GROMACS .gro file of C-alpha atoms in nm:
model
  404
    1MET     CA    1  10.395  10.350  13.291
    2TYR     CA    2  10.002  10.294  13.281
    3PHE     CA    3   9.828  10.408  12.990
    4ALA     CA    4  10.085  10.391  12.684
    5GLY     CA    5  10.034  10.574  12.350
    6ILE     CA    6  10.201  10.476  11.984
    7ILE     CA    7  10.213  10.692  11.706
    8ALA     CA    8  10.157  10.482  11.364
    9GLU     CA    9  10.039  10.431  11.025
   10TYR     CA   10  10.010  10.013  11.034
   11ASP     CA   11  10.000  10.031  10.649
   12PRO     CA   12   9.998   9.709  10.713
   13PHE     CA   13   9.974   9.619  11.057
   14HIS     CA   14  10.248   9.349  11.090
   15ASN     CA   15  10.486   9.146  11.335
   16GLY     CA   16  10.713   9.416  11.457
   17HIS     CA   17  10.359   9.640  11.570
   18ALA     CA   18  10.272   9.373  11.757
   19TRP     CA   19  10.605   9.285  11.931
   20GLN     CA   20  10.618   9.697  12.018
   21LEU     CA   21  10.235   9.646  12.149
   22ALA     CA   22  10.355   9.365  12.369
   23ALA     CA   23  10.690   9.537  12.474
   24ALA     CA   24  10.447   9.817  12.588
   25ARG     CA   25  10.290   9.589  12.783
   26ALA     CA   26  10.629   9.429  12.934
   27HIS     CA   27  10.664   9.796  13.012
   28GLY     CA   28  10.416   9.798  13.290
   29ALA     CA   29  10.144   9.928  13.040
   30LYS     CA   30   9.803   9.817  13.133
   31TYR     CA   31   9.647  10.030  12.849
   32VAL     CA   32   9.773  10.105  12.502
   33ALA     CA   33   9.634  10.394  12.302
   34VAL     CA   34   9.706  10.420  11.923
   35ALA     CA   35   9.721  10.704  11.713
   36LEU     CA   36   9.642  10.649  11.403
   37SER     CA   37   9.731  10.762  11.049
   38CYS     CA   38   9.388  10.871  10.895
   39GLY     CA   39   9.340  10.924  10.508
   40LEU     CA   40   9.666  11.006  10.432
   41THR     CA   41  10.031  10.867  10.536
   42GLN     CA   42  10.364  11.051  10.607
   43ARG     CA   43  10.504  10.911  10.261
   44GLY     CA   44  10.280  11.176  10.070
   45ALA     CA   45  10.031  10.873   9.948
   46LEU     CA   46   9.673  10.681  10.046
   47PRO     CA   47   9.747  10.454  10.254
   48LEU     CA   48   9.689  10.081  10.152
   49LEU     CA   49   9.426   9.960  10.343
   50PRO     CA   50   9.123  10.221  10.495
   51GLU     CA   51   9.125  10.295  10.834
   52SER     CA   52   8.835  10.019  10.956
   53VAL     CA   53   9.096   9.712  10.823
   54ARG     CA   54   9.384   9.873  11.001
   55VAL     CA   55   9.196   9.943  11.349
   56ALA     CA   56   9.062   9.572  11.324
   57ALA     CA   57   9.424   9.453  11.327
   58ALA     CA   58   9.527   9.669  11.567
   59LEU     CA   59   9.278   9.586  11.819
   60ALA     CA   60   9.276   9.231  11.773
   61SER     CA   61   9.656   9.204  11.825
   62GLY     CA   62   9.649   9.422  12.134
   63ALA     CA   63   9.575   9.769  12.096
   64ASP     CA   64   9.313   9.910  12.359
   65LEU     CA   65   9.196  10.289  12.177
   66VAL     CA   66   9.275  10.361  11.864
   67PHE     CA   67   9.228  10.761  11.765
   68ALA     CA   68   9.254  10.911  11.397
   69LEU     CA   69   9.555  11.139  11.348
   70PRO     CA   70   9.367  11.335  11.104
   71ALA     CA   71   9.473  11.369  10.755
   72PRO     CA   72   9.658  11.697  10.732
   73TYR     CA   73   9.853  11.607  11.008
   74ALA     CA   74   9.958  11.243  10.920
   75CYS     CA   75  10.080  11.366  10.577
   76ALA     CA   76  10.290  11.616  10.720
   77GLY     CA   77  10.696  11.639  10.795
   78ALA     CA   78  10.853  11.448  11.115
   79GLU     CA   79  10.810  11.755  11.316
   80ALA     CA   80  10.454  11.835  11.235
   81PHE     CA   81  10.397  11.486  11.254
   82ALA     CA   82  10.527  11.405  11.596
   83GLN     CA   83  10.348  11.723  11.755
   84ALA     CA   84  10.000  11.604  11.640
   85GLY     CA   85  10.058  11.287  11.757
   86VAL     CA   86  10.200  11.354  12.097
   87ALA     CA   87   9.898  11.623  12.156
   88LEU     CA   88   9.654  11.345  12.084
   89LEU     CA   89   9.776  11.142  12.314
   90SER     CA   90   9.857  11.367  12.587
   91ALA     CA   91   9.485  11.494  12.561
   92ALA     CA   92   9.356  11.105  12.591
   93GLY     CA   93   9.583  11.081  12.934
   94CYS     CA   94   9.842  10.882  12.806
   95ASP     CA   95  10.155  10.884  13.054
   96GLY     CA   96  10.413  10.729  12.854
   97LEU     CA   97  10.492  10.736  12.467
   98VAL     CA   98  10.655  10.420  12.315
   99PHE     CA   99  10.829  10.467  11.961
  100GLY     CA  100  11.110  10.243  11.747
  101ALA     CA  101  11.466  10.407  11.754
  102GLU     CA  102  11.788  10.294  11.649
  103THR     CA  103  11.961  10.403  11.924
  104PRO     CA  104  11.700  10.333  12.213
  105ASP     CA  105  11.852  10.565  12.450
  106PRO     CA  106  11.607  10.785  12.605
  107ALA     CA  107  11.869  11.046  12.764
  108LEU     CA  108  12.053  11.052  12.448
  109LEU     CA  109  11.718  11.132  12.262
  110THR     CA  110  11.591  11.397  12.520
  111GLN     CA  111  11.913  11.570  12.535
  112THR     CA  112  11.935  11.606  12.110
  113ALA     CA  113  11.574  11.690  12.114
  114GLN     CA  114  11.671  12.010  12.395
  115LEU     CA  115  11.937  12.113  12.170
  116LEU     CA  116  11.719  12.136  11.852
  117LEU     CA  117  11.491  12.386  12.077
  118THR     CA  118  11.770  12.633  12.167
  119GLN     CA  119  11.835  12.929  11.989
  120ASP     CA  120  12.212  12.800  11.938
  121TYR     CA  121  12.096  12.568  11.734
  122ARG     CA  122  11.864  12.764  11.510
  123THR     CA  123  12.149  13.019  11.461
  124ALA     CA  124  12.378  12.717  11.398
  125LEU     CA  125  12.115  12.579  11.106
  126ARG     CA  126  12.055  12.906  10.925
  127ALA     CA  127  12.461  12.942  10.896
  128ALA     CA  128  12.469  12.571  10.744
  129LEU     CA  129  12.206  12.607  10.492
  130ALA     CA  130  12.378  12.968  10.451
  131ASN     CA  131  12.711  12.785  10.383
  132GLY     CA  132  12.540  12.551  10.112
  133ALA     CA  133  12.473  12.259  10.255
  134ARG     CA  134  12.291  11.985  10.041
  135SER     CA  135  11.987  11.938  10.206
  136PHE     CA  136  11.787  12.040  10.524
  137ALA     CA  137  11.934  11.677  10.700
  138VAL     CA  138  12.265  11.744  10.608
  139ALA     CA  139  12.241  12.147  10.747
  140ARG     CA  140  12.105  11.989  11.072
  141GLN     CA  141  12.376  11.742  11.143
  142ALA     CA  142  12.619  11.990  11.067
  143ALA     CA  143  12.476  12.210  11.334
  144VAL     CA  144  12.424  11.994  11.602
  145GLN     CA  145  12.793  11.879  11.550
  146SER     CA  146  12.934  12.210  11.547
  147LEU     CA  147  12.740  12.262  11.907
  148CYS     CA  148  12.810  11.921  12.052
  149PRO     CA  149  13.093  11.764  11.871
  150ASP     CA  150  13.167  11.496  12.153
  151SER     CA  151  12.821  11.379  12.238
  152GLY     CA  152  12.680  11.129  11.967
  153ALA     CA  153  12.434  11.364  11.868
  154ALA     CA  154  12.499  11.445  11.518
  155ALA     CA  155  12.548  11.061  11.449
  156LEU     CA  156  12.206  10.986  11.609
  157LEU     CA  157  12.032  11.218  11.374
  158ASP     CA  158  12.182  10.971  11.049
  159LYS     CA  159  11.900  10.714  11.111
  160PRO     CA  160  11.511  10.765  11.003
  161ASN     CA  161  11.339  10.618  11.307
  162ASN     CA  162  11.619  10.816  11.529
  163ASN     CA  163  11.477  11.126  11.377
  164LEU     CA  164  11.151  11.050  11.427
  165ALA     CA  165  11.237  10.994  11.817
  166VAL     CA  166  11.386  11.333  11.829
  167GLU     CA  167  11.092  11.445  11.689
  168TYR     CA  168  10.834  11.251  11.973
  169CYS     CA  169  11.089  11.440  12.241
  170LYS     CA  170  11.078  11.743  12.120
  171ALA     CA  171  10.728  11.781  12.104
  172ILE     CA  172  10.699  11.633  12.456
  173LEU     CA  173  10.923  11.888  12.600
  174SER     CA  174  10.773  12.155  12.390
  175GLN     CA  175  10.418  12.093  12.500
  176GLY     CA  176  10.468  12.013  12.845
  177ALA     CA  177  10.343  11.696  12.785
  178ALA     CA  178  10.309  11.416  13.066
  179LEU     CA  179  10.493  11.160  12.866
  180THR     CA  180  10.764  10.937  12.971
  181PRO     CA  181  10.979  10.862  12.639
  182VAL     CA  182  10.986  10.445  12.621
  183PRO     CA  183  11.215  10.419  12.312
  184LEU     CA  184  11.241  10.045  12.164
  185GLY     CA  185  11.491   9.906  11.968
  186ARG     CA  186  11.383   9.831  11.592
  187GLN     CA  187  11.298   9.443  11.546
  188GLY     CA  188  11.454   9.254  11.265
  189ALA     CA  189  11.404   9.443  10.923
  190ASP     CA  190  11.512   9.849  10.888
  191HIS     CA  191  11.299  10.102  10.758
  192GLY     CA  192  11.243  10.016  10.376
  193GLN     CA  193  11.474   9.683  10.407
  194ALA     CA  194  11.396   9.465  10.101
  195LEU     CA  195  11.252   9.096  10.214
  196GLY     CA  196  11.456   8.872  10.275
  197SER     CA  197  11.775   9.085  10.363
  198GLY     CA  198  11.787   8.894  10.728
  199GLY     CA  199  11.486   9.043  10.893
  200GLY     CA  200  11.328   8.710  10.959
  201PRO     CA  201  10.968   8.704  11.084
  202TYR     CA  202  10.992   9.121  11.067
  203ALA     CA  203  10.943   9.304  10.773
  204SER     CA  204  10.929   9.664  10.689
  205ALA     CA  205  10.555   9.818  10.557
  206SER     CA  206  10.713   9.960  10.274
  207ALA     CA  207  10.843   9.579  10.163
  208LEU     CA  208  10.484   9.433  10.267
  209ARG     CA  209  10.336   9.672  10.032
  210ARG     CA  210  10.517   9.596   9.761
  211LEU     CA  211  10.493   9.201   9.823
  212TRP     CA  212  10.102   9.267   9.867
  213ALA     CA  213  10.061   9.437   9.495
  214ALA     CA  214  10.257   9.163   9.330
  215SER     CA  215  10.061   8.873   9.537
  216GLY     CA  216   9.812   8.998   9.737
  217PRO     CA  217   9.754   8.938  10.138
  218GLU     CA  218   9.847   8.519  10.166
  219ALA     CA  219  10.212   8.648  10.051
  220LEU     CA  220  10.234   8.798  10.375
  221THR     CA  221  10.187   8.563  10.614
  222ASP     CA  222  10.483   8.494  10.733
  223TYR     CA  223  10.512   8.847  10.845
  224LEU     CA  224  10.154   8.886  11.005
  225PRO     CA  225   9.999   8.817  11.360
  226PRO     CA  226   9.749   8.534  11.257
  227SER     CA  227   9.514   8.820  11.384
  228ALA     CA  228   9.575   9.046  11.104
  229LEU     CA  229   9.528   8.816  10.809
  230PRO     CA  230   9.168   8.755  10.827
  231PHE     CA  231   9.120   9.131  10.814
  232TYR     CA  232   9.323   9.180  10.504
  233ARG     CA  233   9.150   8.865  10.331
  234GLN     CA  234   8.849   9.015  10.377
  235ALA     CA  235   8.993   9.354  10.233
  236ARG     CA  236   9.119   9.218   9.977
  237ALA     CA  237   8.801   9.018   9.875
  238GLN     CA  238   8.575   9.283   9.866
  239GLY     CA  239   8.824   9.523   9.675
  240MET     CA  240   8.908   9.764   9.996
  241ASP     CA  241   9.262   9.783   9.922
  242THR     CA  242   9.373  10.142   9.712
  243ASP     CA  243   9.462  10.121   9.329
  244PHE     CA  244   9.792  10.276   9.327
  245ALA     CA  245   9.772  10.347   8.985
  246ALA     CA  246   9.423  10.518   8.980
  247ALA     CA  247   9.535  10.723   9.308
  248HIS     CA  248   9.824  10.869   9.115
  249LEU     CA  249   9.613  10.952   8.816
  250ALA     CA  250   9.351  11.073   9.038
  251GLN     CA  251   9.574  11.322   9.231
  252LEU     CA  252   9.755  11.408   8.901
  253ALA     CA  253   9.420  11.523   8.767
  254LEU     CA  254   9.325  11.732   9.061
  255LEU     CA  255   9.655  11.922   9.033
  256ARG     CA  256   9.574  11.978   8.674
  257ALA     CA  257   9.228  12.119   8.753
  258ARG     CA  258   9.373  12.366   9.007
  259THR     CA  259   9.636  12.489   8.766
  260THR     CA  260   9.499  12.823   8.678
  261GLY     CA  261   9.832  13.046   8.646
  262PRO     CA  262  10.154  13.095   8.801
  263ASP     CA  263  10.057  13.165   9.109
  264CYS     CA  264   9.783  12.933   9.212
  265PHE     CA  265   9.977  12.707   9.460
  266ALA     CA  266  10.132  13.042   9.612
  267GLY     CA  267   9.903  12.939   9.948
  268VAL     CA  268   9.983  12.582   9.977
  269ARG     CA  269  10.157  12.508  10.273
  270GLY     CA  270  10.484  12.387  10.269
  271VAL     CA  271  10.571  12.604  10.012
  272SER     CA  272  10.906  12.816  10.051
  273GLU     CA  273  11.175  12.905   9.820
  274GLY     CA  274  10.998  12.935   9.509
  275LEU     CA  275  10.865  12.579   9.523
  276ASP     CA  276  10.511  12.698   9.417
  277ARG     CA  277  10.661  12.768   9.074
  278ARG     CA  278  10.859  12.452   9.072
  279LEU     CA  279  10.503  12.248   9.098
  280TYR     CA  280  10.321  12.486   8.878
  281ALA     CA  281  10.600  12.432   8.625
  282ALA     CA  282  10.611  12.019   8.675
  283VAL     CA  283  10.237  12.018   8.643
  284GLN     CA  284  10.254  12.182   8.270
  285GLN     CA  285  10.467  11.870   8.173
  286ALA     CA  286  10.357  11.590   8.379
  287VAL     CA  287  10.145  11.301   8.294
  288SER     CA  288  10.237  11.069   8.583
  289TRP     CA  289  10.276  11.129   8.935
  290GLU     CA  290  10.579  10.925   8.921
  291GLY     CA  291  10.707  11.178   8.695
  292LEU     CA  292  10.572  11.470   8.852
  293VAL     CA  293  10.751  11.393   9.165
  294ASP     CA  294  11.065  11.303   8.999
  295ALA     CA  295  11.067  11.700   8.853
  296MET     CA  296  11.015  11.830   9.206
  297THR     CA  297  11.271  11.614   9.350
  298THR     CA  298  11.642  11.722   9.426
  299VAL     CA  299  11.898  11.662   9.686
  300ARG     CA  300  11.783  12.007   9.844
  301TYR     CA  301  11.401  11.858   9.792
  302PRO     CA  302  11.365  11.499   9.894
  303ARG     CA  303  11.091  11.273   9.751
  304ALA     CA  304  10.884  11.262  10.052
  305ARG     CA  305  10.865  11.626  10.107
  306MET     CA  306  10.787  11.673   9.738
  307ARG     CA  307  10.495  11.402   9.733
  308ARG     CA  308  10.348  11.580  10.032
  309LEU     CA  309  10.359  11.880   9.850
  310ALA     CA  310  10.207  11.799   9.563
  311LEU     CA  311   9.942  11.569   9.721
  312ASP     CA  312   9.872  11.929   9.992
  313ALA     CA  313   9.822  12.115   9.691
  314ALA     CA  314   9.580  11.815   9.466
  315LEU     CA  315   9.402  11.814   9.810
  316ASN     CA  316   9.404  12.229   9.882
  317TYR     CA  317   9.533  12.231  10.202
  318GLN     CA  318   9.627  12.586  10.250
  319ALA     CA  319   9.911  12.766  10.456
  320ASP     CA  320   9.800  12.851  10.775
  321ALA     CA  321   9.409  12.729  10.700
  322LEU     CA  322   9.425  12.468  11.018
  323PRO     CA  323   9.495  12.466  11.365
  324ALA     CA  324   9.847  12.374  11.451
  325LEU     CA  325   9.736  12.054  11.661
  326PRO     CA  326   9.448  11.842  11.587
  327PRO     CA  327   9.112  11.989  11.766
  328TYR     CA  328   8.962  11.676  11.866
  329LEU     CA  329   8.979  11.318  11.936
  330HIS     CA  330   8.839  11.076  11.733
  331LEU     CA  331   8.756  10.738  11.865
  332LEU     CA  332   8.793  10.476  11.518
  333GLY     CA  333   8.783  10.177  11.789
  334ALA     CA  334   8.820  10.009  12.121
  335ARG     CA  335   8.824   9.785  12.387
  336ARG     CA  336   8.497   9.841  12.596
  337GLU     CA  337   8.634   9.784  12.922
  338ALA     CA  338   8.940  10.120  12.800
  339LEU     CA  339   8.620  10.358  12.771
  340PRO     CA  340   8.640  10.496  13.094
  341LEU     CA  341   9.000  10.651  13.013
  342LEU     CA  342   8.857  10.897  12.835
  343LYS     CA  343   8.605  11.040  13.085
  344ASN     CA  344   8.903  11.338  13.165
  345ALA     CA  345   9.023  11.333  12.793
  346ALA     CA  346   9.149  11.716  12.760
  347LEU     CA  347   9.005  11.744  12.388
  348PRO     CA  348   8.597  11.679  12.249
  349VAL     CA  349   8.648  11.315  12.221
  350GLY     CA  350   8.365  11.140  12.001
  351HIS     CA  351   8.332  10.822  11.713
  352SER     CA  352   8.090  11.079  11.524
  353LEU     CA  353   8.301  11.275  11.298
  354ALA     CA  354   8.008  11.509  11.179
  355LYS     CA  355   7.924  11.593  11.586
  356LEU     CA  356   8.322  11.637  11.630
  357ALA     CA  357   8.282  11.898  11.327
  358ARG     CA  358   8.007  12.089  11.485
  359HIS     CA  359   8.190  12.121  11.814
  360ASP     CA  360   8.346  12.479  11.702
  361PRO     CA  361   8.517  12.613  11.376
  362ALA     CA  362   8.872  12.478  11.417
  363CYS     CA  363   8.708  12.151  11.459
  364ALA     CA  364   8.533  12.198  11.132
  365LYS     CA  365   8.823  12.288  10.928
  366VAL     CA  366   9.007  11.944  11.035
  367ALA     CA  367   8.684  11.759  10.973
  368ASP     CA  368   8.636  11.912  10.585
  369ALA     CA  369   9.017  11.863  10.545
  370GLN     CA  370   8.970  11.515  10.644
  371ARG     CA  371   8.660  11.461  10.428
  372SER     CA  372   8.909  11.580  10.097
  373ALA     CA  373   9.117  11.298  10.174
  374ASP     CA  374   8.862  11.058  10.231
  375ALA     CA  375   8.672  11.141   9.884
  376LEU     CA  376   8.968  11.042   9.678
  377GLY     CA  377   9.070  10.770   9.898
  378THR     CA  378   8.756  10.581   9.870
  379LEU     CA  379   8.714  10.697   9.492
  380CYS     CA  380   9.075  10.502   9.450
  381ARG     CA  381   9.024  10.164   9.596
  382ARG     CA  382   9.022   9.868   9.355
  383THR     CA  383   8.656   9.853   9.412
  384PRO     CA  384   8.539  10.233   9.462
  385ALA     CA  385   8.327  10.329   9.775
  386PRO     CA  386   8.041  10.610   9.737
  387LEU     CA  387   8.130  10.948   9.905
  388GLY     CA  388   8.050  10.991  10.339
  389GLU     CA  389   8.184  10.657  10.437
  390ARG     CA  390   8.326  10.847  10.729
  391TYR     CA  391   8.042  10.948  10.818
  392ARG     CA  392   7.850  10.609  10.833
  393GLN     CA  393   8.135  10.445  11.004
  394LYS     CA  394   8.054  10.324  11.347
  395ILE     CA  395   8.292  10.257  11.610
  396ILE     CA  396   8.501   9.951  11.604
  397PHE     CA  397   8.498   9.755  11.939
  398LEU     CA  398   8.671   9.431  11.972
  399PRO     CA  399   8.387   9.192  12.116
  400ASP     CA  400   8.165   9.274  11.835
  401LEU     CA  401   8.488   9.243  11.602
  402LEU     CA  402   8.536   8.902  11.735
  403ASP     CA  403   8.223   8.801  11.687
  404CYS     CA  404   8.186   8.863  11.334
   0.00000   0.00000   0.00000
């Protein structure tokens, strides 16, 4: 592996992320590129910190190139999220994909991914759902168990990072991407694990966001690489972190403004099985964002999926309105010596979103969806910022960063 790729949110960048970058180097990577969630996150929320802060932390901690994973793909289920990230890193020329997994067995992960691409699996999945499986996740495990009872694949899918790891392998296979999967065992805290639960210097990003909300960035010091903390201090001093109470009100206001009749959400992406009517009914009664999500969530419809659906509706992300995969490489930050790697990029590449948007209609559609997410995010900071920041943001170069 010469040119490794990582798909990440870095919200916030912490010791576990720094360890992963170092591990990529230990596996032979001379360069590491990151596809970074931009504007929105997979949990169906705005990020705590804007991309400029997260990019700076990543570059200062060892990343060479950071690309935007555009908002519509960043705020998507595991399959679409993985497909988009793999497509970007493959187009950039990466030859390896480094990711975390509770079971860092590349052969088993790939074997499971191959199974999920078969018609036999799709048939078994439909049967499990028709037989009353409580959720998609339960149906998927049942389908895999019925086809490969002794492989360990069904147990593999019981862990959150394994699920995403399998989706990465699926994306590599389905796209024919020249990426070697490099799974790494998760260090310290598990996904979502509370602080003080045996993670040592490692903590989950969700625990760190809660700690930030309670005590600010200084409280995160033990869980951050020293290179990241100055950027977080500056972001806090300038009010660049998200005010989630304001965000929740703004998102609910957008939903109310779009509630024009019972079918108003029928075209939103991710709608199926009458979820548009369920969302419409929930918006009528909700007086808080979390109350809305509570009303939508069931065993069959997990909370994260309902958050994403509601946010898609708020931002008017319509089904089939966007290309299945990102159509450009938006370069957010770089070490200058890594730029020659992009001379053979398979997608339009540049640091100016305005220029990328003019490349073709597909690029324009994705850039417009990004603009909608950015408009929400900049308004909902502790110190709100005016529209258009994305179009004014210059590429972040590491030498310039260290001189500041």
